[in-house]
PDB file of C-alpha atoms and ligand atoms in Angstrom:
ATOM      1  CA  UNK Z   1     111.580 112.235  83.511  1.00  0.00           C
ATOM      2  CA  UNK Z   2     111.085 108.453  82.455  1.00  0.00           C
ATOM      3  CA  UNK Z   3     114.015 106.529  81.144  1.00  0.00           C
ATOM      4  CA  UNK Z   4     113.087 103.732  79.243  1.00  0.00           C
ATOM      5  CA  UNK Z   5     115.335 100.782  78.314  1.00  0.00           C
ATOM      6  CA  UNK Z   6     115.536  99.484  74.710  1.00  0.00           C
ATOM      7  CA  UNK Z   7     117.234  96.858  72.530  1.00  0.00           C
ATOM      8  CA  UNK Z   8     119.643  99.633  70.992  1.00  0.00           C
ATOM      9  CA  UNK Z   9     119.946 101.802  74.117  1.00  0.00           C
ATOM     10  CA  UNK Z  10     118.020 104.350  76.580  1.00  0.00           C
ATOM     11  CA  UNK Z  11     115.311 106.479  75.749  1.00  0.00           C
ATOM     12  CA  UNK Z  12     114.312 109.586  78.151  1.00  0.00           C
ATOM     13  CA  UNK Z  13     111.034 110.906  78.092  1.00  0.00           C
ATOM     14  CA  UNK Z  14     111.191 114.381  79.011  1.00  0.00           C
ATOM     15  CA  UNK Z  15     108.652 117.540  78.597  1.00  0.00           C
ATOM     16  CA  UNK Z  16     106.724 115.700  75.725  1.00  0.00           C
ATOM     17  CA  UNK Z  17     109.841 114.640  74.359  1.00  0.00           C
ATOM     18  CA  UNK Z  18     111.830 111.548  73.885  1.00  0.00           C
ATOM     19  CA  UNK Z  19     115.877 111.084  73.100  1.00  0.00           C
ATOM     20  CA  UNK Z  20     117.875 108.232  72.704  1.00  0.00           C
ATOM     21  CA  UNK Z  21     121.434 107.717  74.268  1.00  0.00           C
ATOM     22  CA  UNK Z  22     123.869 105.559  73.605  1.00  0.00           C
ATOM     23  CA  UNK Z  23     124.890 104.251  76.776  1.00  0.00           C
ATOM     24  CA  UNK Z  24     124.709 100.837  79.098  1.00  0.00           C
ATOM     25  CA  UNK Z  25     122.103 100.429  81.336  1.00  0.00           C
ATOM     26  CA  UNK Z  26     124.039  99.555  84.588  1.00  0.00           C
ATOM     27  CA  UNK Z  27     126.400 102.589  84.677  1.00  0.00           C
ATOM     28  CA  UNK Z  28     123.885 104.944  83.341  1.00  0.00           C
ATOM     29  CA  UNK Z  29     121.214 104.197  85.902  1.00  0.00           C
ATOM     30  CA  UNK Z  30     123.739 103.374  89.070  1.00  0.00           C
ATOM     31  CA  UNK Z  31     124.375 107.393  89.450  1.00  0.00           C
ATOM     32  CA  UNK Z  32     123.027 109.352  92.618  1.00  0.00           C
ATOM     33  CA  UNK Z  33     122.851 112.683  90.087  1.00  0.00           C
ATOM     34  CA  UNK Z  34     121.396 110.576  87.367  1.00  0.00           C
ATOM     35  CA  UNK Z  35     118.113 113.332  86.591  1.00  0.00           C
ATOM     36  CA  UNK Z  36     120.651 116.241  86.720  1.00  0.00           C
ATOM     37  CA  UNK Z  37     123.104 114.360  84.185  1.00  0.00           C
ATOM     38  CA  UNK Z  38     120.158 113.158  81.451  1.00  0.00           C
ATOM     39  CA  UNK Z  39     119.096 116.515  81.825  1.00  0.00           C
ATOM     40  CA  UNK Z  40     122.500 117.670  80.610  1.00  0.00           C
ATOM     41  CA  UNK Z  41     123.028 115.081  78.142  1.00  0.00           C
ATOM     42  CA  UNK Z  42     119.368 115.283  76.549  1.00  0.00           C
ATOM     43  CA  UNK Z  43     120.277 119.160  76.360  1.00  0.00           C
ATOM     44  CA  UNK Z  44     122.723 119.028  72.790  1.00  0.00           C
ATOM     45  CA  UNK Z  45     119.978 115.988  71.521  1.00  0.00           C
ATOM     46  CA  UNK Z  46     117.402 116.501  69.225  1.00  0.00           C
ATOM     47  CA  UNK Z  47     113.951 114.809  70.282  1.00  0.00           C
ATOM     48  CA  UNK Z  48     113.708 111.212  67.768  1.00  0.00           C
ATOM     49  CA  UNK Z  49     110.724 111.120  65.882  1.00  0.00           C
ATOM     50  CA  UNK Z  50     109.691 107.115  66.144  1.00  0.00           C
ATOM     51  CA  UNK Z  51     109.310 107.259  70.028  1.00  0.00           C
ATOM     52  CA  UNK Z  52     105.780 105.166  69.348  1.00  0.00           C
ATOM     53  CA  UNK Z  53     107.763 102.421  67.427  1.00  0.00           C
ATOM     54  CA  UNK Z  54     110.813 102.000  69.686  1.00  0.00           C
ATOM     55  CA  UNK Z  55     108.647 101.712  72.579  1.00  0.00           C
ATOM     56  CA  UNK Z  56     105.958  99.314  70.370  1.00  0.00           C
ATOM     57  CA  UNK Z  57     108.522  97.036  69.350  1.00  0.00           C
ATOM     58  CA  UNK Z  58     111.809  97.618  71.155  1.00  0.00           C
ATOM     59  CA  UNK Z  59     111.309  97.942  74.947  1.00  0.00           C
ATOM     60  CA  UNK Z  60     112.713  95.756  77.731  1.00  0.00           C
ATOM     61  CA  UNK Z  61     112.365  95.356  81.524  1.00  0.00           C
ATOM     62  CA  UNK Z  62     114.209  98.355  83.087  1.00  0.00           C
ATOM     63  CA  UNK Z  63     116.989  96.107  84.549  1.00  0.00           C
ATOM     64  CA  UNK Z  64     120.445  95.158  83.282  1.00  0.00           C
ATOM     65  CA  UNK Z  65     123.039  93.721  86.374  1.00  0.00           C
ATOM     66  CA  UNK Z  66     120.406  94.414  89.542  1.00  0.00           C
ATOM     67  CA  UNK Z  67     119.010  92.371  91.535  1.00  0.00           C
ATOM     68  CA  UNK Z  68     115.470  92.583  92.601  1.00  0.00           C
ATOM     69  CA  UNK Z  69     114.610  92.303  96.636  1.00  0.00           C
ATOM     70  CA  UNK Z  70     111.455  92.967  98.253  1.00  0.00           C
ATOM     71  CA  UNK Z  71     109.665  94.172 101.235  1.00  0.00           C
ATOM     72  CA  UNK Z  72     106.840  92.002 102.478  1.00  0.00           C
ATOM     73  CA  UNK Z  73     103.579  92.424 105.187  1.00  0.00           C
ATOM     74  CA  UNK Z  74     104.293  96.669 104.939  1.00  0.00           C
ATOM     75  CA  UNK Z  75     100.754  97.183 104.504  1.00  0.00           C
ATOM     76  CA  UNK Z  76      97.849  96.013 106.564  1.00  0.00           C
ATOM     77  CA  UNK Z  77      96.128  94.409 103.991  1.00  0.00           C
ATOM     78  CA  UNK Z  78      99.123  92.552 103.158  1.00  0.00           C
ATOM     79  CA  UNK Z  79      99.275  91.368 107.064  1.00  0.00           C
ATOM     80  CA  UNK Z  80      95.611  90.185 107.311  1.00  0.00           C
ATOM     81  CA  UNK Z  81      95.927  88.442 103.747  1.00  0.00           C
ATOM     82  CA  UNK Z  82      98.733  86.469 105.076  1.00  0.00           C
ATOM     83  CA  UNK Z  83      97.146  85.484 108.532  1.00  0.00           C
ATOM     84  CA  UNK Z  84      94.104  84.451 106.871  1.00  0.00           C
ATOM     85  CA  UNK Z  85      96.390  81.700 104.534  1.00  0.00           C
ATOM     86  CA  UNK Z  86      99.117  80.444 107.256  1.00  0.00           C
ATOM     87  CA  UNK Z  87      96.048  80.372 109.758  1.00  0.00           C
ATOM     88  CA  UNK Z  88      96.874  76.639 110.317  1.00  0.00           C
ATOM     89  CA  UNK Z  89     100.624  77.192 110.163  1.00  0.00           C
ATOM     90  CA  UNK Z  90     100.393  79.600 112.855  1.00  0.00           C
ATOM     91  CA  UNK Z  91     100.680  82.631 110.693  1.00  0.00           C
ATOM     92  CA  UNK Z  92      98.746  84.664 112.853  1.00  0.00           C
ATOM     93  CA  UNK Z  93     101.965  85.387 115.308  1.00  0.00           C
ATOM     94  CA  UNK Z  94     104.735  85.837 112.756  1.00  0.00           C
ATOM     95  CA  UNK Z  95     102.721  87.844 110.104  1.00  0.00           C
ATOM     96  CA  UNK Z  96     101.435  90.162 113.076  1.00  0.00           C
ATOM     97  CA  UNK Z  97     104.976  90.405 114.609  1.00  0.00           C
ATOM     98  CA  UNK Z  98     106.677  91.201 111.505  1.00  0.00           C
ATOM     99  CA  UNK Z  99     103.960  94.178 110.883  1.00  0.00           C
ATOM    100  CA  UNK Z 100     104.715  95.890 114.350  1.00  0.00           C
ATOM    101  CA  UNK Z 101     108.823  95.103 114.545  1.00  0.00           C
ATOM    102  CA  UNK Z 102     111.395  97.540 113.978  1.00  0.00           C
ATOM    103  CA  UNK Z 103     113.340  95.150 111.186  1.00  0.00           C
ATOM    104  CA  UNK Z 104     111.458  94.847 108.270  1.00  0.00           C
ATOM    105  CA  UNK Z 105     110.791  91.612 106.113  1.00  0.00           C
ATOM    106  CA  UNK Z 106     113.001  91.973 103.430  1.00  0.00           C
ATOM    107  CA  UNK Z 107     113.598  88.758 100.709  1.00  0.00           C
ATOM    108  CA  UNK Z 108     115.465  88.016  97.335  1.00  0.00           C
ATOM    109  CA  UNK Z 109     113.140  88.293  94.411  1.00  0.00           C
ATOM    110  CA  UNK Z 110     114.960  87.640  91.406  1.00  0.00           C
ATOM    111  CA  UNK Z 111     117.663  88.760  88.515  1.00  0.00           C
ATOM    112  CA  UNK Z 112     116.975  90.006  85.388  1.00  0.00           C
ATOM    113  CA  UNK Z 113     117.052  86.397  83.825  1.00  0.00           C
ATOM    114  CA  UNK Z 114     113.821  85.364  85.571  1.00  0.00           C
ATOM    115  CA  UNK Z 115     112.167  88.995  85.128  1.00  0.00           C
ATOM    116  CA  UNK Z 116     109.308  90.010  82.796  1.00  0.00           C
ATOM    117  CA  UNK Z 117     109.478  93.317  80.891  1.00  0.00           C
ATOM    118  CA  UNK Z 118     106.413  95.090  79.833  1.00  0.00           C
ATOM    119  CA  UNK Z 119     104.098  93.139  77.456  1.00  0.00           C
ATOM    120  CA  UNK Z 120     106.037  89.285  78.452  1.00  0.00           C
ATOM    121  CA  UNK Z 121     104.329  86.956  79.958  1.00  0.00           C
ATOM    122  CA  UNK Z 122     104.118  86.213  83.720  1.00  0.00           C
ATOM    123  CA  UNK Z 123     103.878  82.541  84.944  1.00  0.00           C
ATOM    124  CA  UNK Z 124     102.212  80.886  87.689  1.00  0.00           C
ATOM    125  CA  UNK Z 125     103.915  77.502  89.442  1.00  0.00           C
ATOM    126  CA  UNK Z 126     102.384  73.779  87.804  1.00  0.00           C
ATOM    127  CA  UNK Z 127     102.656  72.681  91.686  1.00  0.00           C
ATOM    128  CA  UNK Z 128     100.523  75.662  92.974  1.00  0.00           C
ATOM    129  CA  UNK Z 129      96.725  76.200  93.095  1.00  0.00           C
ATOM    130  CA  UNK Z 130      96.032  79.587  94.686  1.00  0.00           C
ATOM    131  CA  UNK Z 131      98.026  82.455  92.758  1.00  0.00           C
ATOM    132  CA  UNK Z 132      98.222  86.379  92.642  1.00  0.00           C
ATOM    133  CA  UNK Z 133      99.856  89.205  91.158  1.00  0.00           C
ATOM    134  CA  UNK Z 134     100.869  91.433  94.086  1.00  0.00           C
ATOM    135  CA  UNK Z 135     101.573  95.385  92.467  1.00  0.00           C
ATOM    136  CA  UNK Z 136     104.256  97.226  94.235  1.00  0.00           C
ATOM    137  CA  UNK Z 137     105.741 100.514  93.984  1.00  0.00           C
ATOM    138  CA  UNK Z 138     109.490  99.376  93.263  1.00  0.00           C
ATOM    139  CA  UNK Z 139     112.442 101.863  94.095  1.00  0.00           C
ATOM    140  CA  UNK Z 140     115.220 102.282  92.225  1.00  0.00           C
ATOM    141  CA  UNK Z 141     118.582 102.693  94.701  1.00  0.00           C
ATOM    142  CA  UNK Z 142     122.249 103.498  93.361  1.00  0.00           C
ATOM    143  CA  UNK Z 143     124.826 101.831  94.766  1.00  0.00           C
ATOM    144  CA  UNK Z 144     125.523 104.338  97.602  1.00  0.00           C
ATOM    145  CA  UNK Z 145     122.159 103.521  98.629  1.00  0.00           C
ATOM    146  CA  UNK Z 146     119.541 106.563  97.403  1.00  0.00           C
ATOM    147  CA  UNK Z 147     116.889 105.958  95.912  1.00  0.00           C
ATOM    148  CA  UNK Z 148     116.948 107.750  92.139  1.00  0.00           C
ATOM    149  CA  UNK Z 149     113.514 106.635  90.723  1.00  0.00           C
ATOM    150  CA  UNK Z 150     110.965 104.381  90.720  1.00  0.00           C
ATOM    151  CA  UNK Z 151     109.597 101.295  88.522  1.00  0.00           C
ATOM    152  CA  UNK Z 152     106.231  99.367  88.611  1.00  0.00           C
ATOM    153  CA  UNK Z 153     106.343  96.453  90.376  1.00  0.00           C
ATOM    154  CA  UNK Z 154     104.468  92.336  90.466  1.00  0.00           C
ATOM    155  CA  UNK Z 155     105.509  90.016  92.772  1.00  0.00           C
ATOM    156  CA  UNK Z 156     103.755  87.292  91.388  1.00  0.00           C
ATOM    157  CA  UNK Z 157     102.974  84.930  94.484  1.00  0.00           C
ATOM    158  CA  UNK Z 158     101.768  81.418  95.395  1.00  0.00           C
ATOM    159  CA  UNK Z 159     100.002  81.794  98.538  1.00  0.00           C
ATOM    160  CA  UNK Z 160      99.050  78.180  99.048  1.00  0.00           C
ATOM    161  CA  UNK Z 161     102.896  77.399  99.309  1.00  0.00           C
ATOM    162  CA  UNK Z 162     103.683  80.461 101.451  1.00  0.00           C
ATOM    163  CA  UNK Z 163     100.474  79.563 103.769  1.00  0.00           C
ATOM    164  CA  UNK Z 164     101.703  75.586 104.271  1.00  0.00           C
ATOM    165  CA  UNK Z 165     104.953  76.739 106.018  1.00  0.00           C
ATOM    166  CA  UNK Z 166     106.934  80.583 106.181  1.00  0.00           C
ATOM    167  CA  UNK Z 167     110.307  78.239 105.117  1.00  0.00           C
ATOM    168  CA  UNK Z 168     108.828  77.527 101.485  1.00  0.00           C
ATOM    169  CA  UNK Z 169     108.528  81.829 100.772  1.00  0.00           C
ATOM    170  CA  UNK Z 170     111.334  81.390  98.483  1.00  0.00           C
ATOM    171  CA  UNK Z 171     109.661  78.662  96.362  1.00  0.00           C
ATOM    172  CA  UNK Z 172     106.197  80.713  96.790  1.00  0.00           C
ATOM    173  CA  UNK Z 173     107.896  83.564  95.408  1.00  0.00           C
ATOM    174  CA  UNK Z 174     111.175  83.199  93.109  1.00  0.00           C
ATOM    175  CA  UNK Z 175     110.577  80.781  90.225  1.00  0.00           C
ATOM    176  CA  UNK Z 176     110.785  81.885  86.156  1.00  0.00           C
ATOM    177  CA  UNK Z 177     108.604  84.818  85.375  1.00  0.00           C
ATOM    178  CA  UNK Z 178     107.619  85.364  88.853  1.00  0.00           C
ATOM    179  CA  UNK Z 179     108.291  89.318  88.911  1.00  0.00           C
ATOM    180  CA  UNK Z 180     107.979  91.498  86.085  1.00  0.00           C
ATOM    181  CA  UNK Z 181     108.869  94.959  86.084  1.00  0.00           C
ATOM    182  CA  UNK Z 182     108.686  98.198  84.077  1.00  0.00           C
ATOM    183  CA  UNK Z 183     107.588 100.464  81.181  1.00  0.00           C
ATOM    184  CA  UNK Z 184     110.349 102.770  82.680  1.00  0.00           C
ATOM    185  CA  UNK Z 185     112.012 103.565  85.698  1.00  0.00           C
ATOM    186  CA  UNK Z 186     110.573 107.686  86.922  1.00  0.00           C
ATOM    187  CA  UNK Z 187     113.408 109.864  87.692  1.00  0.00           C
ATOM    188  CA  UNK Z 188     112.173 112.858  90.124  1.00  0.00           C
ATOM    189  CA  UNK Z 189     114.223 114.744  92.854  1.00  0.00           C
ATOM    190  CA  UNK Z 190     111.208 114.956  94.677  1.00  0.00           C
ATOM    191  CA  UNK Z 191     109.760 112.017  96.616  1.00  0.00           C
ATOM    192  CA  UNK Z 192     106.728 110.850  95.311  1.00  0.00           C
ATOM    193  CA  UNK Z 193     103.121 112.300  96.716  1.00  0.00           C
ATOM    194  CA  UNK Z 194     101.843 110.141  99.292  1.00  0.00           C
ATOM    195  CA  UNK Z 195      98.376 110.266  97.624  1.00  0.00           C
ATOM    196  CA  UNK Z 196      99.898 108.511  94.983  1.00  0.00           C
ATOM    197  CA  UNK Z 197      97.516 105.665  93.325  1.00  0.00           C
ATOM    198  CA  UNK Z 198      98.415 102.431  92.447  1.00  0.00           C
ATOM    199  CA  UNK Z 199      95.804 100.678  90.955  1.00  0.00           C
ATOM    200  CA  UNK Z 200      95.427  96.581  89.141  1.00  0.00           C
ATOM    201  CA  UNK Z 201      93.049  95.356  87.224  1.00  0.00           C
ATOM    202  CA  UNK Z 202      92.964  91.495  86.096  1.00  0.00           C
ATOM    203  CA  UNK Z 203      90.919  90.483  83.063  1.00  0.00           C
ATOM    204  CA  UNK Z 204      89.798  87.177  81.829  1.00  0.00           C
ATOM    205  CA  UNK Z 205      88.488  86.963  78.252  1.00  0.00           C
ATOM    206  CA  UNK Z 206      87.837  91.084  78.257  1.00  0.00           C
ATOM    207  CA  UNK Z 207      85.869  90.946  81.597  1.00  0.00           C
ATOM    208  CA  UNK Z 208      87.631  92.505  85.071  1.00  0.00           C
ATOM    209  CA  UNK Z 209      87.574  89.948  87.391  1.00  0.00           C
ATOM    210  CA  UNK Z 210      88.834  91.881  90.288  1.00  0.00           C
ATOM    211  CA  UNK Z 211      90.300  95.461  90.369  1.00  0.00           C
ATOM    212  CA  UNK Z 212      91.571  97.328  93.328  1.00  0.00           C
ATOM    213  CA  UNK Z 213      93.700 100.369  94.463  1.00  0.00           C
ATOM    214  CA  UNK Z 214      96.001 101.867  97.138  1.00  0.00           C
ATOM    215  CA  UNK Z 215      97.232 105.338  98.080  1.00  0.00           C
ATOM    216  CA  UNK Z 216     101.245 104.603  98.968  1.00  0.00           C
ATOM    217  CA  UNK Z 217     101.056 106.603 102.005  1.00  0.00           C
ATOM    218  CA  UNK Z 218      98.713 103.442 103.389  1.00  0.00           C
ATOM    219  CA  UNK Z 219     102.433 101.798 103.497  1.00  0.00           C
ATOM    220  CA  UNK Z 220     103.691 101.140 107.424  1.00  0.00           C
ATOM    221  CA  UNK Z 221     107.203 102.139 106.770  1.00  0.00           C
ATOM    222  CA  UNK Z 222     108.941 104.906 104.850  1.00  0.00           C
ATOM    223  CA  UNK Z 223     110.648 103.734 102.159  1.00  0.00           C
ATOM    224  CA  UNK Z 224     114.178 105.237 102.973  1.00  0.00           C
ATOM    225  CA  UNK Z 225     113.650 102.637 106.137  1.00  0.00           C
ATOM    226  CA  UNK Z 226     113.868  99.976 103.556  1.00  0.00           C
ATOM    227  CA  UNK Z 227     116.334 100.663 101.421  1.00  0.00           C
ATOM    228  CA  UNK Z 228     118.680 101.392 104.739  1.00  0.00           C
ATOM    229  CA  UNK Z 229     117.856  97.952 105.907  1.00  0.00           C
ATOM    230  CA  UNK Z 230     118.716  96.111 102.601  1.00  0.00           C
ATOM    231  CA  UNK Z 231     121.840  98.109 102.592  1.00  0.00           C
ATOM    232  CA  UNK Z 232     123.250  97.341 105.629  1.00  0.00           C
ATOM    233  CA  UNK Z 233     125.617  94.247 105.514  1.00  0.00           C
ATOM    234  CA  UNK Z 234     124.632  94.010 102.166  1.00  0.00           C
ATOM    235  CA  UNK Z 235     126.524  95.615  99.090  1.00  0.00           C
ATOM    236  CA  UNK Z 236     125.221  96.515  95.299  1.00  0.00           C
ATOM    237  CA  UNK Z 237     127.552  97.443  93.037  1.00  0.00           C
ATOM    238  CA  UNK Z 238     124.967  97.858  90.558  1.00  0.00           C
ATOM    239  CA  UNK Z 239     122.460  99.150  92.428  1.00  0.00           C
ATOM    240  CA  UNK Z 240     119.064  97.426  93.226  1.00  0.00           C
ATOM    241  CA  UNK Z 241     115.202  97.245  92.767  1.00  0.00           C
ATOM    242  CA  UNK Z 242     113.630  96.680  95.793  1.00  0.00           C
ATOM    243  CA  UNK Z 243     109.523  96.138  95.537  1.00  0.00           C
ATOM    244  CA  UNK Z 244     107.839  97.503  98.539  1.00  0.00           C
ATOM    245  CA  UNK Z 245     105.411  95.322  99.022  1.00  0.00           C
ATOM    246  CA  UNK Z 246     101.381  94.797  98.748  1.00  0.00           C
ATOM    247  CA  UNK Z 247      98.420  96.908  99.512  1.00  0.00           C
ATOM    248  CA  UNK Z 248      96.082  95.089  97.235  1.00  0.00           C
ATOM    249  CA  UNK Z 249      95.219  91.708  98.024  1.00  0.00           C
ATOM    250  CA  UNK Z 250      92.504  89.860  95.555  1.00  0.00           C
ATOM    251  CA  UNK Z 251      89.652  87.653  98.072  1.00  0.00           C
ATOM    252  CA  UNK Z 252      90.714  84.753  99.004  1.00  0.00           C
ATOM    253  CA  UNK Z 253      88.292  82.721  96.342  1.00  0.00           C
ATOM    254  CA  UNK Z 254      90.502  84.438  93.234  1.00  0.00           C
ATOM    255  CA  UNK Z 255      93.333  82.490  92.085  1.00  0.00           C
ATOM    256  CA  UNK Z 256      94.748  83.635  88.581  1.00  0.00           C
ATOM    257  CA  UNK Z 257      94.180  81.359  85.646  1.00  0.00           C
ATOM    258  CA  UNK Z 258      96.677  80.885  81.901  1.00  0.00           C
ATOM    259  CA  UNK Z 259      94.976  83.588  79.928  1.00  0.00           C
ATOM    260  CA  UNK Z 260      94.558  86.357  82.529  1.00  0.00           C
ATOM    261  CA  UNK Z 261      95.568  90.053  81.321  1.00  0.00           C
ATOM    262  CA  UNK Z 262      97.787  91.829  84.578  1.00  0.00           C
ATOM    263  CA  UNK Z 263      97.341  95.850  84.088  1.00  0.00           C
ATOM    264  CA  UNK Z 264      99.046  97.731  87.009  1.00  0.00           C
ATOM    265  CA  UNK Z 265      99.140 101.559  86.844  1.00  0.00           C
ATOM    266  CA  UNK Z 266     101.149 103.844  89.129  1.00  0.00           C
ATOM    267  CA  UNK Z 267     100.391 107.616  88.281  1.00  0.00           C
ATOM    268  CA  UNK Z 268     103.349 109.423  87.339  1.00  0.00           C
ATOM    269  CA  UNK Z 269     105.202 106.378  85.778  1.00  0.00           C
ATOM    270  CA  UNK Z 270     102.809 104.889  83.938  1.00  0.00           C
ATOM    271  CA  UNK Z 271     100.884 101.039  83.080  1.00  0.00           C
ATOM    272  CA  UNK Z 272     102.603  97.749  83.562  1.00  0.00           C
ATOM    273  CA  UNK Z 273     100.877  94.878  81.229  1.00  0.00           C
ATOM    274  CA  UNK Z 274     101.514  91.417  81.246  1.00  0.00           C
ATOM    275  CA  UNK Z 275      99.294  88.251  80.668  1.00  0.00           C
ATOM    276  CA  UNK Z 276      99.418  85.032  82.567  1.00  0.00           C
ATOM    277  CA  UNK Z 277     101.065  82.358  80.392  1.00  0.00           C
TER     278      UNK Z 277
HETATM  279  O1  LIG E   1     105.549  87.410 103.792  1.00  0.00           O
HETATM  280  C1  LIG E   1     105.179  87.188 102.704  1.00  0.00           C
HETATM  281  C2  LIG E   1     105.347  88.112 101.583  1.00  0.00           C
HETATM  282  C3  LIG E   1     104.475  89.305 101.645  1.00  0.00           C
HETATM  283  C4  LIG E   1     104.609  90.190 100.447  1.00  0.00           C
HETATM  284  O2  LIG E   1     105.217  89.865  99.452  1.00  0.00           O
HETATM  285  C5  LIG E   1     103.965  91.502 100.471  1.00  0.00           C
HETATM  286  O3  LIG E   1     103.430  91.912 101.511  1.00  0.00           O
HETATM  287  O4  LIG E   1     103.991  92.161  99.447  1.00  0.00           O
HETATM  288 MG1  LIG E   2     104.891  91.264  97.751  1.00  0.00          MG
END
């Protein structure tokens, strides 16, 4: 089941079909029983018949009061990529420590305000010269602290400010348009398959200039592990996103440019596209 968000309200994609509710984003979304509750609501609904146009011209990042947190250095790719820029910083211990401890890296990504939804634009910093998208699986957790559903994920990242020093990650990582997020959050009671693909492919003026891909069972830490970390002296009344962090890291001679088309694809939920403004 996806469940997409709109200007005028919620649309579930279910069995081929799409319906619309009438209802706000945070309470809808921040309920532990949420795919057992659309499915009785959808049930009395007839399916709408301009799905294509709502979700041409209406649809919005997947967020209303959440915050967005992420997970960082939870794959090794993600661990050598940062050695390799805070070699001179003396990355190589903290990155490699972080990998192998029992707490996780966990950091503040953003609210919806600096967010971009499917189709916006993504920004990289004036003050930076080495940028990447990162693609993420990104969970969805209620307020109690289960994870409901999932959402595509870019942590947009400045790795020459997160190589100088580990202190400057939050300028490196939060600024406007530094995450986007979306088409629609993927309801399932099942976890997802471990075999499960996430794949990005960057284009400049039509051409790839770098594509890669991950299986998320490549990921060091299970992704309840996360969410019970971010949850523990730390409440959401709204619920949260929490991106889980890298597999794919571009080499370290790509930097993204203004221009550059961002398509991230996560089977089951779907194609996250945003250019580079
Ligand atoms: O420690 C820096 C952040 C790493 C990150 O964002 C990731 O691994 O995805
Ligand atoms: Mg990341």
């Amino acid at each position: 089941m996806k469940i997409f968000k709109i200007l005028t309200g919620i649309l579930v994609g279910f069995e081929n079909h799409f319906y619309r509710l009438d209802e706000e984003w945070d309470t809808f979304i921040n309920d532990d029983a949420v795919y057992q509750n659309t499915l009785l609501k959808i049930n009395n609904l007839k399916p709408v018949s301009d799905a294509g146009s709502l979700l041409e011209n209406q649809l919005l990042a997947p967020i209303g009061t959440q915050e967005i947190w992420a997970s960082g250095v939870t794959y090794m790719r993600s661990k050598a990529a940062r050695m390799e820029e805070s070699e001179t910083a003396g990355g190589g211990d903290f990155y490699d420590r972080v990998y192998e401890a029992e707490r996780p890296e966990l950091f503040f990504k953003s609210t919806a305000f600096r967010v971009a939804g499917p189709g916006q634009n993504v920004r990289i910093r004036k003050d930076s010269t080495w940028n990447v998208p990162e693609p993420e699986l990104t969970l969805m957790i209620s307020s109690s602290g289960k994870i409901i559903g999932y959402t595509i994920g870019n942590d947009m990242s400045s790795r020459d400010i997160e190589g100088q020093n580990p202190l400057y990650l939050p300028q490196a990582k939060t600024y406007d348009k530094s995450a986007a997020i979306g088409p629609c959050i993927y309801i399932t009671e099942t976890p997802l398959p471990v075999t499960t693909e996430i794949e990005i492919e960057i284009y400049r003026e039509n051409t790839a200039v770098f594509s890669g891909c991950v299986e998320i069972g490549q990921i060091k830490r299970a992704f309840t592990e996360l969410a019970e970390y971010l949850y523990r002296e730390t409440t959401f009344p709204f619920g949260c996103l929490l991106m889980t962090g890298t597999g794919i890291v571009p080499p370290n001679n790509f930097t993204l440019t203004p221009g550059d088309v961002i398509k991230i694809r996560i089977q089951l939920i779907g194609e996250l596209v945003n250019s580079v403004e």
